[in-house]
XYZ file of C-alpha atoms in Angstrom:
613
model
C 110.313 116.267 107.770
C 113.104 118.859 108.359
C 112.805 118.313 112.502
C 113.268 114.448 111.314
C 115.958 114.759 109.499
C 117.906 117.200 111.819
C 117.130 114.428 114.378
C 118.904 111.906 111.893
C 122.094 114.247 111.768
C 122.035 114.710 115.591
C 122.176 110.854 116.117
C 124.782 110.126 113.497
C 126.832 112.605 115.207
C 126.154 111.406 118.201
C 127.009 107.830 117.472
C 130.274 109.085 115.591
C 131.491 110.483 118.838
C 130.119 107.593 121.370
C 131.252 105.475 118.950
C 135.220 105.994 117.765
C 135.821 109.401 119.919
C 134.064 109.613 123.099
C 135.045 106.587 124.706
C 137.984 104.396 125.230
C 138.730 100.616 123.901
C 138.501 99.277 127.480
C 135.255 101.555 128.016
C 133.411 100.257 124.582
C 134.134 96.915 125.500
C 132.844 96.422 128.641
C 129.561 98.788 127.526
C 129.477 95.365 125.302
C 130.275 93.175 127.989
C 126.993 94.473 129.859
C 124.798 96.317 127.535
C 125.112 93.749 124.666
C 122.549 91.299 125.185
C 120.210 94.616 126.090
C 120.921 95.899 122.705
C 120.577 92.071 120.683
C 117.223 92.543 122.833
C 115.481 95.615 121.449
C 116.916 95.267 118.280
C 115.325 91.803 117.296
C 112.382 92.614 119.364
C 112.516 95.867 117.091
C 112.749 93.356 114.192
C 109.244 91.212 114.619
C 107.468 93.629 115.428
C 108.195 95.433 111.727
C 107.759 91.896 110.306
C 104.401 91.337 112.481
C 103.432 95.086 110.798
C 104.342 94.005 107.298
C 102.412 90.750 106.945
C 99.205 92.823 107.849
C 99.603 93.813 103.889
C 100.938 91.205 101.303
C 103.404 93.102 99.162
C 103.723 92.756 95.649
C 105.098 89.417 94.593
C 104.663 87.914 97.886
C 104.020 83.909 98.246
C 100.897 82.813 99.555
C 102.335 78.972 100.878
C 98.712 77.681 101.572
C 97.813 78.061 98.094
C 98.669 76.038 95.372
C 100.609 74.177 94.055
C 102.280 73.043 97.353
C 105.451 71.583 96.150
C 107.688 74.353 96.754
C 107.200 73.808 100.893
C 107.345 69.446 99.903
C 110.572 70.846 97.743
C 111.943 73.213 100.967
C 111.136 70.488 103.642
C 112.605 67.665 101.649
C 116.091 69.953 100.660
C 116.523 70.456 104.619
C 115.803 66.653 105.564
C 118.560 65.658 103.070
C 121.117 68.335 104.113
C 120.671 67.613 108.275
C 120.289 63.063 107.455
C 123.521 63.192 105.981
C 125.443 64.895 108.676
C 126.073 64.344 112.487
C 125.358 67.384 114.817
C 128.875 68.183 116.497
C 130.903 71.571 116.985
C 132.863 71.410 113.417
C 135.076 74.259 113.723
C 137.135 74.003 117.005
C 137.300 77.973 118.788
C 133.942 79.956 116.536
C 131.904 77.643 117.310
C 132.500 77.067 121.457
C 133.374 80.355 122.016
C 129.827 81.352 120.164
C 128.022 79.424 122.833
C 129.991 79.941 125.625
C 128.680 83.353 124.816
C 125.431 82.340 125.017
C 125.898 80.586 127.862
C 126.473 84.007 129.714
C 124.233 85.979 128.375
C 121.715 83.182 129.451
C 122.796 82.911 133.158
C 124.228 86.422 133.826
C 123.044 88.800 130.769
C 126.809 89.399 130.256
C 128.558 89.564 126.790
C 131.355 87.087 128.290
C 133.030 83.948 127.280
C 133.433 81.823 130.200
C 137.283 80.418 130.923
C 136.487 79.161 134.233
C 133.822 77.476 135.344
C 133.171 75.300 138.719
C 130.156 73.105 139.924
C 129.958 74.786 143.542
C 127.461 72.171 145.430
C 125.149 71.925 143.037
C 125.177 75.305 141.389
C 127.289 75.653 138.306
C 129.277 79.243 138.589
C 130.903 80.953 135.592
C 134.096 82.448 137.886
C 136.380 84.311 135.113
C 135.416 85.464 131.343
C 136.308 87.587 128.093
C 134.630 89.186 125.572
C 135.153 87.339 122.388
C 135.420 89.296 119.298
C 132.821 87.729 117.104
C 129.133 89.422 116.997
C 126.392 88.690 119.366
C 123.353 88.456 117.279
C 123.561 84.411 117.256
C 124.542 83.945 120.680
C 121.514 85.899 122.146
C 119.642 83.844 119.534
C 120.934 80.649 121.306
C 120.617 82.096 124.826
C 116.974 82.970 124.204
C 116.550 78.889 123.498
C 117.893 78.661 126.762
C 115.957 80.731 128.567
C 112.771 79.474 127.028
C 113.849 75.553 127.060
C 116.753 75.320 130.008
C 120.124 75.365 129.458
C 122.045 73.107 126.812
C 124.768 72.961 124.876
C 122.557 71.207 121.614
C 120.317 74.410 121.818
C 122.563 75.658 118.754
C 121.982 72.441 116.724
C 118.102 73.358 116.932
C 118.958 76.869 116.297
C 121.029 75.603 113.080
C 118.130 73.253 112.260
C 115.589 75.770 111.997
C 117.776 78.278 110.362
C 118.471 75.642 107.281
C 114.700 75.360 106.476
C 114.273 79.167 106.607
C 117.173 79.300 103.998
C 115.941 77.553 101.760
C 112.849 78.945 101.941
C 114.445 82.098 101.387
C 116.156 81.130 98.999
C 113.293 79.716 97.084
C 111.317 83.208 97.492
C 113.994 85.195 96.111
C 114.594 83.256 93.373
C 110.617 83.658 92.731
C 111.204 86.952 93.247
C 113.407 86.854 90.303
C 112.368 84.441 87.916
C 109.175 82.746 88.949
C 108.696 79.242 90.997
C 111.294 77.295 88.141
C 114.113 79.472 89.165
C 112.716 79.421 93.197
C 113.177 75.802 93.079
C 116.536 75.506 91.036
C 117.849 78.223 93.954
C 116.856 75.307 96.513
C 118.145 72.693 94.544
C 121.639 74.666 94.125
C 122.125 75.239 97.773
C 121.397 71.865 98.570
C 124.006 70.069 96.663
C 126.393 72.038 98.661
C 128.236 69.414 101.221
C 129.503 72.784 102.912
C 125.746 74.043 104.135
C 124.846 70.228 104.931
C 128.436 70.655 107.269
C 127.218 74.011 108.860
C 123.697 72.934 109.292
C 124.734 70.408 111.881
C 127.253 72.363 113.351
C 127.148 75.542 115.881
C 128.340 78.226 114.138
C 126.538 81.055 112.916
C 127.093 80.936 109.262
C 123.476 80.305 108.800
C 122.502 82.650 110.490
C 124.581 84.806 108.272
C 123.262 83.886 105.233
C 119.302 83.963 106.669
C 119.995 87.509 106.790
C 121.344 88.410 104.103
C 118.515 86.879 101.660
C 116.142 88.489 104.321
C 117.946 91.857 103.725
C 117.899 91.521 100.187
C 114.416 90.445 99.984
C 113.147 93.445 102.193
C 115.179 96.050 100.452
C 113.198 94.499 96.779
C 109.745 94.854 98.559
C 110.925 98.312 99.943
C 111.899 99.254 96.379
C 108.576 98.091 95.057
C 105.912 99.625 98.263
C 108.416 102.838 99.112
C 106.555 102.946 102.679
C 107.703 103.366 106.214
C 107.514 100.111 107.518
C 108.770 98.837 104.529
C 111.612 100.984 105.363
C 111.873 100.306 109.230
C 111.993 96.312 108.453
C 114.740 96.667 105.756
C 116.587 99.070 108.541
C 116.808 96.689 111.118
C 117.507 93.228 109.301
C 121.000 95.094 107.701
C 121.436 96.182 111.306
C 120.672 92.745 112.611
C 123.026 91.273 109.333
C 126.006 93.660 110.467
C 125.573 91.886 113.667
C 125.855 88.389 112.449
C 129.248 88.295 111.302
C 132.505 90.861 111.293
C 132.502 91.672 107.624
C 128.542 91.390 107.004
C 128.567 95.296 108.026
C 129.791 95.510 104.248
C 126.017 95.047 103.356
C 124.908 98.130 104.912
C 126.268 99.476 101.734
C 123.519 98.247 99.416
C 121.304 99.249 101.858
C 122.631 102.438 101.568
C 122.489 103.340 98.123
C 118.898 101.432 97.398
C 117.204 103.923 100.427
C 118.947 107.054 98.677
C 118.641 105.784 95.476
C 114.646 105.444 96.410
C 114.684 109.039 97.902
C 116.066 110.565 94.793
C 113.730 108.743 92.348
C 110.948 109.812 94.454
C 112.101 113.487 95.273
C 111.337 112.706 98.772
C 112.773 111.705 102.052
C 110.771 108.656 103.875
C 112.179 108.976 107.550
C 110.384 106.493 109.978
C 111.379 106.153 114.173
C 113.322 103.479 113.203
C 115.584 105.206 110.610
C 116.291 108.273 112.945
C 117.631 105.766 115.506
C 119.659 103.846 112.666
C 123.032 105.078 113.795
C 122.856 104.609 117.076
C 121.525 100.666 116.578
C 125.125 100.596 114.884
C 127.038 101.440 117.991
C 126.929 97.923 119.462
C 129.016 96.973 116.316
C 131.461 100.195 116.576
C 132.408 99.687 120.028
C 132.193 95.972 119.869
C 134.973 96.151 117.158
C 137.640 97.812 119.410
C 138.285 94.237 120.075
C 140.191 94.263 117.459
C 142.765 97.682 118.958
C 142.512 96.046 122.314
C 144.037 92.934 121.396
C 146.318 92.229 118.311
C 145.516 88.532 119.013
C 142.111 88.781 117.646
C 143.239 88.899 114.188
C 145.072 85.437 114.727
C 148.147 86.415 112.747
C 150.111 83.899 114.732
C 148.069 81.062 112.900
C 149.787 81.837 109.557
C 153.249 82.525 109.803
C 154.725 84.821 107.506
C 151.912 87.445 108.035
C 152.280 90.997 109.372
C 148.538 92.396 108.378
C 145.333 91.425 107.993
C 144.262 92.871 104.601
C 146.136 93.735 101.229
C 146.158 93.295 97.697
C 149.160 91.448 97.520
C 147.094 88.497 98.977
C 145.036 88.255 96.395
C 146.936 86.449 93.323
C 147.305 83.505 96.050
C 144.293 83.848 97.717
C 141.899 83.239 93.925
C 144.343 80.196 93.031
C 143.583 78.458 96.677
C 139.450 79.265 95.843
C 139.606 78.254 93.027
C 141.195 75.056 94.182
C 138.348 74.613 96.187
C 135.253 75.655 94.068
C 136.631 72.781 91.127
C 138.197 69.822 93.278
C 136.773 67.083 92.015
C 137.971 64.676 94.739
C 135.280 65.744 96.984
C 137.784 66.801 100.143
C 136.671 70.187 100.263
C 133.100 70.070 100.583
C 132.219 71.930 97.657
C 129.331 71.462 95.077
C 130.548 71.310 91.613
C 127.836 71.527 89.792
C 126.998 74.820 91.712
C 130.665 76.125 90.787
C 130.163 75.208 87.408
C 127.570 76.859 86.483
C 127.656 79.774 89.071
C 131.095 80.660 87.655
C 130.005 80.857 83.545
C 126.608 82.862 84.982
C 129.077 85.181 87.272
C 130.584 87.474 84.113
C 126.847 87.711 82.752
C 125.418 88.264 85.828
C 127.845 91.268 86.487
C 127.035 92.674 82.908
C 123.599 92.712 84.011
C 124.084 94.470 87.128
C 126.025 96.916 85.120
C 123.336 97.423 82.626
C 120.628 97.486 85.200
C 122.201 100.099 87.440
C 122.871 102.372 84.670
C 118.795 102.142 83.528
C 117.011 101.431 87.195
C 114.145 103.980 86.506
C 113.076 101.079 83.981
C 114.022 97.836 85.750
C 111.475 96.209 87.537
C 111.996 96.387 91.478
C 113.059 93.395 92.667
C 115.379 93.406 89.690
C 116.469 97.200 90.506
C 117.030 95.903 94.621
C 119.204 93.204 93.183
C 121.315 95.140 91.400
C 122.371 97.665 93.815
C 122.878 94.280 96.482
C 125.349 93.481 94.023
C 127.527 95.829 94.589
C 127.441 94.457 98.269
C 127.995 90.550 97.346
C 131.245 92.297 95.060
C 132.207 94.370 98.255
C 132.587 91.222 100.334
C 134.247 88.871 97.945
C 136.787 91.356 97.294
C 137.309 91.705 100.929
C 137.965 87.983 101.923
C 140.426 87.826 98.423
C 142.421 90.387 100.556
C 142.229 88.770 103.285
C 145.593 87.320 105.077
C 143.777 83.307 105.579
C 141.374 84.143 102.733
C 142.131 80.756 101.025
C 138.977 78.654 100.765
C 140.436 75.061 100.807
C 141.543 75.644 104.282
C 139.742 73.290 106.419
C 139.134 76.158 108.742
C 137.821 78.388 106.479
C 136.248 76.853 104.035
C 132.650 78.463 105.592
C 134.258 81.639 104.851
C 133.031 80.793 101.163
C 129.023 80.416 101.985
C 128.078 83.921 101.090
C 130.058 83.372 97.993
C 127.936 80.129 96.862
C 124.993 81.952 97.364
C 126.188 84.741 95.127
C 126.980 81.904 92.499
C 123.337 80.775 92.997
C 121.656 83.775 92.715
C 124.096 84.728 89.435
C 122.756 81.504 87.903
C 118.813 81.930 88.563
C 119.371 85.661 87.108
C 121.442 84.681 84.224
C 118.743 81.736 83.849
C 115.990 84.074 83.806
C 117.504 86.579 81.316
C 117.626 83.741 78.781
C 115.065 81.454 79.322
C 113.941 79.803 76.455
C 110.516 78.707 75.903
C 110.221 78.675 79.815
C 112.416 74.948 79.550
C 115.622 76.159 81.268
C 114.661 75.424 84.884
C 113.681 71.605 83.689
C 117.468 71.710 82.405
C 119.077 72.950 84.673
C 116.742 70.840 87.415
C 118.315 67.455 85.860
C 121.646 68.952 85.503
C 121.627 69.774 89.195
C 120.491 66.558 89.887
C 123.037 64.826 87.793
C 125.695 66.646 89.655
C 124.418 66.268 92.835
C 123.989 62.229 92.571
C 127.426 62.061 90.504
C 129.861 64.758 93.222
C 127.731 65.922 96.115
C 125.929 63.295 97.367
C 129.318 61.020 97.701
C 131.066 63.956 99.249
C 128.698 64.066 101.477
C 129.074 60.388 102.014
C 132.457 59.722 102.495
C 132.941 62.918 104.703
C 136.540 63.655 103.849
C 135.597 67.447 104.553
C 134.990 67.209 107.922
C 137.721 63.711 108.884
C 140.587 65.357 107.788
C 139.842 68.636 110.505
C 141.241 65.995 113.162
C 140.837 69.182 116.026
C 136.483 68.954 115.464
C 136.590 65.050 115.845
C 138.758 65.667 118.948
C 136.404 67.712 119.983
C 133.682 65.385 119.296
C 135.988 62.653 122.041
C 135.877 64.756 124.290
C 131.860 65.275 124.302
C 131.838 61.167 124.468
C 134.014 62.119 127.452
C 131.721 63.616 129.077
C 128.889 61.542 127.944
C 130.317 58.292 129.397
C 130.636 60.426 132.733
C 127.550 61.854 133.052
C 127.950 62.820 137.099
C 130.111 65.473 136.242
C 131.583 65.960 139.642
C 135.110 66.502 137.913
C 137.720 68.619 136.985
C 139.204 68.811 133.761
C 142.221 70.950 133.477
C 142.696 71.888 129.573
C 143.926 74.593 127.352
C 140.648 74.711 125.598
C 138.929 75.025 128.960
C 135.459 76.731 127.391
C 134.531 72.995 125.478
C 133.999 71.878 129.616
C 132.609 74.916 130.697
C 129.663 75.269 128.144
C 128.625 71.404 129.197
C 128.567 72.119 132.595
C 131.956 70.284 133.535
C 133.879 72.322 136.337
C 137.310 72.980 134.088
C 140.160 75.376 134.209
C 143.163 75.893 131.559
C 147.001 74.361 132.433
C 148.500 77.853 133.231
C 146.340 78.325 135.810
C 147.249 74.805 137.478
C 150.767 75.586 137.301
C 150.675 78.566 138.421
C 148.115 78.084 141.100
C 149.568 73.939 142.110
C 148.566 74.942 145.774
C 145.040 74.748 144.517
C 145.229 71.469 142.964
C 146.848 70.137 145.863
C 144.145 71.067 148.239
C 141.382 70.022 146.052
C 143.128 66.611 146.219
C 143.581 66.538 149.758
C 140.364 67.408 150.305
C 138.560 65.001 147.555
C 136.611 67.896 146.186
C 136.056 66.710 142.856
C 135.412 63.153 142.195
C 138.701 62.939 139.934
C 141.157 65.852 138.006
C 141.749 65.338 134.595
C 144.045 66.821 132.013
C 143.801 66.743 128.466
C 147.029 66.866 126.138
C 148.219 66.720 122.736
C 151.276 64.912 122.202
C 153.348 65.234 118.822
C 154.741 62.326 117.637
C 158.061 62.111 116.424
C 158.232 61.468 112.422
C 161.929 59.970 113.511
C 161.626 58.023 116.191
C 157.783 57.791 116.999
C 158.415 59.029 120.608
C 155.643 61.259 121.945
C 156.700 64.871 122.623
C 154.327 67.008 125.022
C 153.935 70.760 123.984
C 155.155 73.159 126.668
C 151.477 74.884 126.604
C 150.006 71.537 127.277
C 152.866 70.289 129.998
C 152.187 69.985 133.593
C 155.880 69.347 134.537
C 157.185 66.584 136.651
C 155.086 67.517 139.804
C 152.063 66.045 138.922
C 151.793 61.942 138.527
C 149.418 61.425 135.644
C 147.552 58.284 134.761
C 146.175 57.876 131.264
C 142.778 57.216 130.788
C 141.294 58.366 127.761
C 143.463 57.682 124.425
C 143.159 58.711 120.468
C 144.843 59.060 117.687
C 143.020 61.109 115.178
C 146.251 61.608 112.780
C 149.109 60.059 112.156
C 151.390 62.517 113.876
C 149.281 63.557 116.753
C 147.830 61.871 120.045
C 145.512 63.032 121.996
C 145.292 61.647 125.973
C 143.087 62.342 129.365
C 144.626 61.573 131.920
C 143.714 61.401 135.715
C 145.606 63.253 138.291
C 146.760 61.114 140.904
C 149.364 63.056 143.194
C 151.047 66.402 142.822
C 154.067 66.903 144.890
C 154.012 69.686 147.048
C 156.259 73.056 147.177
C 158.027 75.056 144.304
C 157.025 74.551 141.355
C 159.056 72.496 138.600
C 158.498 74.049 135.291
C 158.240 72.174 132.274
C 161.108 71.358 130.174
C 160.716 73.255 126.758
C 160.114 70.552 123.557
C 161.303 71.106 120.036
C 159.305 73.013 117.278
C 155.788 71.263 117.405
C 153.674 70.530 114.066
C 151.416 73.720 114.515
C 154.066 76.045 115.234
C 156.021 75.091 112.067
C 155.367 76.894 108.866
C 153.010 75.420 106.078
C 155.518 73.903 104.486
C 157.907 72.585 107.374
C 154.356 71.065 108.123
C 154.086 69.463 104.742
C 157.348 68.253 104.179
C 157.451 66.506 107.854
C 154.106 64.926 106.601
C 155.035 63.928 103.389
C 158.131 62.383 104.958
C 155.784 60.438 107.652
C 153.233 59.015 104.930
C 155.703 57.733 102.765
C 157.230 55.775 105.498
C 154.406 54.920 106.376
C 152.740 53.675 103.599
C 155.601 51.797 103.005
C 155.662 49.622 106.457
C 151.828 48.910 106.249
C 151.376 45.305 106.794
């Protein structure tokens, strides 16, 4: 055991230095750029296998779901038709969610950590020609680009990636809350997610938020079964799903504190250190994160300051006053805009003061608590850890359109507070009926309209654009085009030969000669224009302005707010020599402040509410 653990210290020195010391931001990320899917690779591989070795012995507690009674898999299956039916599968949040599967995309065609910009259809062959790597994890894009190497490359290959994942959470779901309180609070856990519009909205979508939240109940239900067993591969699986969670989203590494204290708490009960392979090896499975998050160094842009004005850091307390009254906004609107579950907030938020007086009292005696309830407690401290975090965080405010999804690992904190707090006082064993019909009540009388009328997910006008330009590309399936756009990645990932407007005005020679020469079928641009809350004229951002050398037709036209249009147009000449460079516009909409934004809109509706016929 001594040899083992002087192995353990070696490593964690060893990552240490590879990992903040040794080498340098541009050197960590392109070890990313190419070792990155390698790593996602023996790491999940690493995964199965300790979940293959586990089910060889049923752990305490564990479910059996071919015995009876069956209704907990009717319950799961029926929770996860409801949440996909009453959605539509589309990318809902505009940059995460292409730049996640461009990602895949690469690591699919070249095994490269890369986020294509450029992409061309070279007779036949679709090449990736210039890329970056994007600063969110890469434990759901290899996910996605191991559906594409097993099924062929698409773009949908994340919706059936999503679709899986929200039957495996609830299942999850329903087996921790067994694990806490029996089937009644396993099914009121199910029944709590489900009247959450925001999981319906991520279910469909192609993020990785449930992904996220997969492994964190997996974590947490691995580190009560380690707590209970106290065995090697008990150990190993726990290991590798906080790895694997660390690797799902940025702040997620905040749950390798839990995990943490409940393997050292463990080793201190017992008087004895439990060091399997895959523990020795822990730190270095943690340098993929390290050096991926020199993103961050390399590029200020990655924190997206510029998309809140007023903003000079990413994290403080002074955020935080702000930050609870926007949340709280959004866990108790009752007009069903913000995709939130009311009944869940309502009761999560009375059980979320007893639940952390349990914790309390169960840390202070876990000798005595029962495992899974011991496990719990310590993964408390981690749910606290990352709350706090995101109520210090610059854009931590929840009724953001943008970042509402921020909140998931929240809900399922207020979920898990109420089948705990549920459990601690259930009387006569009738709570769970209760609570069952008060669920129900509040998910027929607020959820189930939210999820009808889909305010949540209309009034994010830049995923519905998104959504055109898909049709787009539906209703010209030969793609033998060019599209030149800003967001150049949306084309990319469904195989449409694109490239962003800089590079056509700085590069107009190009453009001309793949005119000239009929390369492409047709070049197409896509812009934004701003409409003018004065005069209605339509004002063209400089970012998204060709200049006067190209002749544009329009095509493709949509207005998906009241102060915004949104056109393709087809290239049909661009005049030759130096180039004329676009004439600068005033201030548009998105570069305003908050409020310049909502006084210009407030001015707009109320003219034009008043001129409606």
């Amino acid at each position: 055991m001594d040899r083992r653990l002087v192995l353990l210290s070696l490593n964690a020195a060893l990552a240490v230095l590879l990992g903040f010391w040794a080498l340098s931001p541009e050197q960590s990320l392109q070890a990313v750029i190419y070792g990155g899917y390698w790593a996602m690779l023996v790491l999940t591989v690493l995964f199965g296998w300790s979940l293959f070795r586990l089910t060889r012995v049923r752990g305490p507690g564990g479910i059996d779901w071919r015995s009876k009674p069956r209704w907990p898999a009717v319950l799961v299956i029926g929770c996860g038709l409801l949440l996909i039916i009453h959605e539509t599968y589309g990318f809902k949040i505009l940059m995460d969610e292409i730049m996640l599967l461009g990602t895949s995309m690469s690591m699919h065609l070249d095994k490269t950590a890369l986020v294509p910009q450029r992409g061309n259809d070279i007779q036949g062959a679709f090449q990736l020609l210039a890329g970056q790597l994007d600063k969110r994890p890469l434990f759901q894009p290899f996910l996605v680009s191991v559906l594409h190497d097993v099924t062929g490359y698409r773009p949908e290959n994340v919706f059936v990636l999503n679709t899986a994942l929200t039957f495996v959470l609830l299942a999850l779901s329903y087996i921790t809350g067994f694990r806490i309180g029996g089937r009644g609070a396993g099914a009121l856990a199910v029944l709590l997610l489900t009247s959450l519009p925001l999981l319906a909205q991520n279910a469909t979508g192609g993020g990785f938020e449930l992904l996220n939240l997969v492994m964190i109940l997996s974590t947490l239900l691995l580190g009560m079964r380690y707590v209970e067993r106290r065995d090697g591969d008990s150990l190993a699986a726990f290991a590798l799903s906080a790895v694997l969670l660390a690797n799902t989203r940025y702040e997620s590494v905040l749950f390798l504190l839990p995990f943490g204290l409940t393997v050292a708490w463990v080793w201190w009960a017992d008087r004895r250190v439990t060091l399997p392979a895959v523990l020795i090896a822990l730190p270095l499975m943690l340098l993929p994160y390290a050096l991926h998050n020199k993103v961050f160094s390399v590029s200020k842009s990655a924190w997206e300051m510029a998309s809140q004005p007023g903003y000079d850091k990413p994290f403080a307390l002074s955020y935080l006053a702000d930050n609870i009254a926007h949340d709280l906004n959004f866990f108790f609107n009752t007009t069903g805009e913000h995709s939130n579950s009311l009944v869940l907030s309502g009761l999560g938020f009375i059980a979320l003061p007893f639940f952390g007086l349990w914790a309390v009292k169960t840390l202070l005696a876990l000798r005595q608590a029962p495992p899974a309830r011991a496990a719990l407690a310590i993964f408390s401290l981690g749910f606290a850890a990352h709350t706090l975090l995101l109520l210090c965080y610059f854009w931590g405010r929840f009724d953001d359109p943008v970042i509402r999804r921020l909140s998931l690992p929240l809900n399922l904190t207020l979920v898990i507070a109420t089948v705990t707090v549920a459990a601690e006082m259930n009387w006569r064993g009738r709570i769970w009926r209760i609570l069952a019909v008060v669920v129900g009540a509040g998910f027929f009388a607020h959820s189930l309209p939210a999820m009808a009328r889909h305010d949540y997910s209309l009034q994010y006008y830049v995923g519905r654009e998104m959504e055109w330009r898909r049709e787009f590309i539906a209703a010209h399936p030969e793609r033998d085009y060019l599209v030149i756009d800003n967001n150049s990645i949306i084309w990319i990932t469904h195989l449409v030969s694109s490239t962003p407007i800089l590079q056509a005005l700085l590069h107009k020679e190009n453009i001309v000669y793949h005119l000239r020469n009929h390369t492409f079928t047709a070049i197409y641009v896509f812009q934004r224009y701003n409409v003018d809350p004065e005069t209605g004229r339509l004002l063209l951002p400089t970012e998204d302005d060709l200049g006067a050398d190209y002749q544009l037709e329009t095509v493709w036209e949509r207005r998906f707010t009241p102060l915004t249009v949104s056109r393709i147009s087809r290239v049909l000449s661009v005049r030759e020599g130096p180039t004329a460079r676009p004439v600068a516009q005033p201030k548009p909409l998105e570069k305003m402040t908050p409020a310049e934004q909502e006084k210009v809109r407030e001015q707009f509706l109320q003219r034009f509410i008043k001129r409606l016929p």
